[in-house]
Coordinates of N, CA and C in Angstrom, one line a residue:
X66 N -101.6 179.1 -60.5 CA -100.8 179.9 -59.6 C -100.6 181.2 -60.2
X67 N -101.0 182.2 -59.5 CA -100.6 183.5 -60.0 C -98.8 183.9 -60.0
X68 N -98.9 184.8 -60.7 CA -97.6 184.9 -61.0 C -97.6 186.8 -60.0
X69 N -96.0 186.5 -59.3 CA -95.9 187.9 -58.0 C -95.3 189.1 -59.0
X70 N -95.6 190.1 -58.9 CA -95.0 191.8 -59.6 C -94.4 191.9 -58.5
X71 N -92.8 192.2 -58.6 CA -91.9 193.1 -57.8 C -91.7 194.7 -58.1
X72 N -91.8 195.1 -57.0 CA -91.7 196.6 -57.7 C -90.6 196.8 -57.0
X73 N -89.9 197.9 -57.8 CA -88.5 198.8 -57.2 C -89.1 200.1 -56.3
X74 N -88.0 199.7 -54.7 CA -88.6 200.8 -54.2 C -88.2 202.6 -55.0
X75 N -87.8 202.6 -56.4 CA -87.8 204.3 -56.8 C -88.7 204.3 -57.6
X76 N -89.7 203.1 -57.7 CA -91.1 203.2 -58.1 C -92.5 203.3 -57.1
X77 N -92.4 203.0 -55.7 CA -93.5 203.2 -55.1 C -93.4 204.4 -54.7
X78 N -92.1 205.3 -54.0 CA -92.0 206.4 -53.4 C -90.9 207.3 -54.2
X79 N -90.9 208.5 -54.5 CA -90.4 209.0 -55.4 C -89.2 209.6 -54.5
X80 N -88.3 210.6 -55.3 CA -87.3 210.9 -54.7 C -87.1 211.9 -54.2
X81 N -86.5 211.9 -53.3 CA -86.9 213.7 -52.4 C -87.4 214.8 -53.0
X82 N -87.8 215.3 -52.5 CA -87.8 216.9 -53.6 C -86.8 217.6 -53.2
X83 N -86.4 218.4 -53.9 CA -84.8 219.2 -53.5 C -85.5 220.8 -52.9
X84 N -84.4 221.5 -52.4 CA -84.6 222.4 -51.8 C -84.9 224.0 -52.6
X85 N -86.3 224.1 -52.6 CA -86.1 225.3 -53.7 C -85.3 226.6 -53.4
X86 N -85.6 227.0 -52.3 CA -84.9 228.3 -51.6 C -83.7 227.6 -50.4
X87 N -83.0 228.9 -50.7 CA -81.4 228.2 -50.2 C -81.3 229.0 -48.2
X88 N -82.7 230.4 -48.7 CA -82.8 230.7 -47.3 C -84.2 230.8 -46.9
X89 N -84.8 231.0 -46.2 CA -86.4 231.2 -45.3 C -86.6 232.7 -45.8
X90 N -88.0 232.7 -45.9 CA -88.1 233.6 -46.6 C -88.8 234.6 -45.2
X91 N -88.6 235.8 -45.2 CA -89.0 236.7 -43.9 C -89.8 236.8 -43.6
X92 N -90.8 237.1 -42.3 CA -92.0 236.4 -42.1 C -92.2 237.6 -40.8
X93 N -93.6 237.9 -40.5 CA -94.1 238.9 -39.8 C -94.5 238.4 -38.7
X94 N -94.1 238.4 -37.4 CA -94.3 237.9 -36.0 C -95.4 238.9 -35.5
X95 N -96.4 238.5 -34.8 CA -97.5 239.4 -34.1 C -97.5 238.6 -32.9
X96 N -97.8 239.7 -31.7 CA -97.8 239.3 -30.1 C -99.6 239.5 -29.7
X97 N -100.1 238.0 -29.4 CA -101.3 238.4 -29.2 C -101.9 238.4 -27.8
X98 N -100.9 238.5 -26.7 CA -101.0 239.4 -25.5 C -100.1 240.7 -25.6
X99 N -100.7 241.5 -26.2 CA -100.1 242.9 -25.8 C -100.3 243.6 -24.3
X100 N -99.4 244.2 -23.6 CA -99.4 244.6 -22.4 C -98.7 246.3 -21.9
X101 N -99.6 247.0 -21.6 CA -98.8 248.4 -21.8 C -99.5 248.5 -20.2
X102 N -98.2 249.6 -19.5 CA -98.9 250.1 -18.0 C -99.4 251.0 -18.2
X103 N -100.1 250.9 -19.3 CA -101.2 252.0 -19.1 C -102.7 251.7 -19.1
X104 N -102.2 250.3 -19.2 CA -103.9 249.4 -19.0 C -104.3 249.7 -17.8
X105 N -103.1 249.9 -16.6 CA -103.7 250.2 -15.5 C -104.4 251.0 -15.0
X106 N -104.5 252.3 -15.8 CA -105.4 253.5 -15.6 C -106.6 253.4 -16.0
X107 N -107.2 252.1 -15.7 CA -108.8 251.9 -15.7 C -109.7 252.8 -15.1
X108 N -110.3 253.7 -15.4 CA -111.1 254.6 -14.4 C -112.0 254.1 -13.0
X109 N -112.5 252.7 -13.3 CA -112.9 252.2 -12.2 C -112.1 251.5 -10.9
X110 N -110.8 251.3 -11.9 CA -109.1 251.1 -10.5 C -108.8 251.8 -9.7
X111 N -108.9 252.9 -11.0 CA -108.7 254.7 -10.2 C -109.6 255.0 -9.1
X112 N -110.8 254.9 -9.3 CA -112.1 255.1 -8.4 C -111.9 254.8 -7.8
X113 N -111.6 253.1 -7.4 CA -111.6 252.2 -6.1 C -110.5 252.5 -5.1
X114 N -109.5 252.7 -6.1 CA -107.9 253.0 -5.4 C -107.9 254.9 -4.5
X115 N -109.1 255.2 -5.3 CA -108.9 257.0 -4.7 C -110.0 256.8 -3.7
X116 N -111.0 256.5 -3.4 CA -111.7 256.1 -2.1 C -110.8 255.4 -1.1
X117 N -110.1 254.6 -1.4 CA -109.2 254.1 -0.3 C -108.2 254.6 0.7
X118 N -107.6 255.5 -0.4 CA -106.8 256.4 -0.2 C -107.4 257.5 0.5
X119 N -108.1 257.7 0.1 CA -109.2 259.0 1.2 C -109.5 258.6 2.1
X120 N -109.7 257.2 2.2 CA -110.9 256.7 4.0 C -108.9 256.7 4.5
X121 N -107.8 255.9 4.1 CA -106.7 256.4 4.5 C -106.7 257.5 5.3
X122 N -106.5 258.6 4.4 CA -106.1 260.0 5.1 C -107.1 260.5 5.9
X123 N -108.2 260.3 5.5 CA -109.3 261.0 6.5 C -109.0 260.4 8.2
X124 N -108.8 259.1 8.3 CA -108.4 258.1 9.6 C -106.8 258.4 10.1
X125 N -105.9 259.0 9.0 CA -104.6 259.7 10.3 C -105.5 260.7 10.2
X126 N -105.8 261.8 9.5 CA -106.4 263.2 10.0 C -107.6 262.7 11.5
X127 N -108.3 262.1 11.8 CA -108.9 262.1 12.9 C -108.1 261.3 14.1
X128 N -106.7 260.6 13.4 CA -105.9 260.1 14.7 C -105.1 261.5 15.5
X129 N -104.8 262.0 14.2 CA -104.1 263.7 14.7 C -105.6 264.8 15.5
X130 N -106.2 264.2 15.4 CA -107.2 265.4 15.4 C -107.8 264.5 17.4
X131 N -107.1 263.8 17.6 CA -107.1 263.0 19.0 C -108.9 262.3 19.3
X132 N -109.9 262.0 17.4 CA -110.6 261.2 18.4 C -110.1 260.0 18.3
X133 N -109.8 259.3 19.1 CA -109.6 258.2 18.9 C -110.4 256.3 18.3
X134 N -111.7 256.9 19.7 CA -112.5 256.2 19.5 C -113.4 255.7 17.7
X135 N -113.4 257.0 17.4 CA -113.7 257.1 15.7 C -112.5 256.2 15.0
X136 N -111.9 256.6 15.2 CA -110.4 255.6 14.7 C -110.3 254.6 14.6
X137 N -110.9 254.0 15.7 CA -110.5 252.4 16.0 C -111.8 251.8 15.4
X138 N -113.4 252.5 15.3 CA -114.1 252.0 14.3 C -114.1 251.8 13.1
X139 N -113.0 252.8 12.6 CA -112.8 253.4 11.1 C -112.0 251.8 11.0
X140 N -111.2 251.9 11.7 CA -110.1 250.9 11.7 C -110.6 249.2 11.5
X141 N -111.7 249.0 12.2 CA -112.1 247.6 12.2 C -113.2 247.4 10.7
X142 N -113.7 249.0 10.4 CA -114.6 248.3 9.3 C -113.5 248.6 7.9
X143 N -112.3 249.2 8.1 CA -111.2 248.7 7.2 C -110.6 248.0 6.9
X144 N -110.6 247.0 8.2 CA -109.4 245.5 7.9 C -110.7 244.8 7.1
X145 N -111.6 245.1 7.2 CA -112.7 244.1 6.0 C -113.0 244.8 4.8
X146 N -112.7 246.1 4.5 CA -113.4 246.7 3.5 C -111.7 246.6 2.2
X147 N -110.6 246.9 2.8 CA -109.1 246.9 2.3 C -109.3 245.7 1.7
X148 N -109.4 244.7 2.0 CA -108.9 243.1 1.1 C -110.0 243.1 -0.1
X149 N -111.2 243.4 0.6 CA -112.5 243.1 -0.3 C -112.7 244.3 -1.8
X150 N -111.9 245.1 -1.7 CA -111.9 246.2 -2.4 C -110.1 245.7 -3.4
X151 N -109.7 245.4 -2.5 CA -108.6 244.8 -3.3 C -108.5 244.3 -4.4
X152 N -109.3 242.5 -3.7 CA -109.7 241.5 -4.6 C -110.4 241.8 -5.8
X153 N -111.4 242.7 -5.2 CA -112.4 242.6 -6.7 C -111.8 243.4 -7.7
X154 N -110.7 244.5 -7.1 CA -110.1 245.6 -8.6 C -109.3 244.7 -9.3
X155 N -108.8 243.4 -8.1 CA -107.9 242.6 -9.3 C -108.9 241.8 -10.2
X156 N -109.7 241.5 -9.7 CA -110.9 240.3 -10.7 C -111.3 240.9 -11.6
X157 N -111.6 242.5 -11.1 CA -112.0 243.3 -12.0 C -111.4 243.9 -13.8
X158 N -109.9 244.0 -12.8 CA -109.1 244.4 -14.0 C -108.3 242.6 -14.8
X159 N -108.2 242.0 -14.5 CA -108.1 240.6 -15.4 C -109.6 240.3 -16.1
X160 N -110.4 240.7 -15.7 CA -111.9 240.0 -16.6 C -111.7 240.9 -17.8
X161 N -111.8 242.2 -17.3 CA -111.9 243.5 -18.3 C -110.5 243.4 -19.3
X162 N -109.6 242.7 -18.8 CA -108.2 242.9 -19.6 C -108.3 242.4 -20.8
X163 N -108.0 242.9 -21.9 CA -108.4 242.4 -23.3 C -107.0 241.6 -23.9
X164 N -107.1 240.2 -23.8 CA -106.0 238.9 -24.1 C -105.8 239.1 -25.8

């Protein structure tokens, strides 16, 4: 019959380690989405946004200017051109946006 070894448990696992520093030592935080409103001045935003604004003005200038007919064309290929020009400056500017 073999004979059993007991061991004390301050011999399998040793004793805490104590605390060397009494405070955290100071430490450098970096933000890795940076976001300034000046990312918005994409030149291709600008582009899309200043054609829009033109086909805009140009369509009251020909509502004041009484053609009408022109207007209401301007107007139907605008409810499709407005969203579609939208969408893509936002896809456009979230793909291009640097995370």
């Amino acid at each position: 019959m073999r004979k059993t070894k007991g061991f004390t448990f301050r011999k399998i696992f040793p004793p805490f380690p104590k605390p060397s520093l009494t405070r955290p030592r100071p430490f450098k935080a970096y933000s890795f989405v940076p976001f300034s409103p000046l990312a918005m001045l994409d030149p291709t935003i600008l582009t899309i946004g200043g054609i829009v604004l033109g086909i805009a003005v140009i369509e009251r200038l020909l509502e004041r200017w009484g053609v009408i007919d022109l207007v209401d064309q301007l107007a139907k290929v605008m409810r499709f051109i407005l969203p579609v020009a939208f969408y893509s400056a936002l896809i456009y500017f979230f793909v291009t946006f640097m995370f």
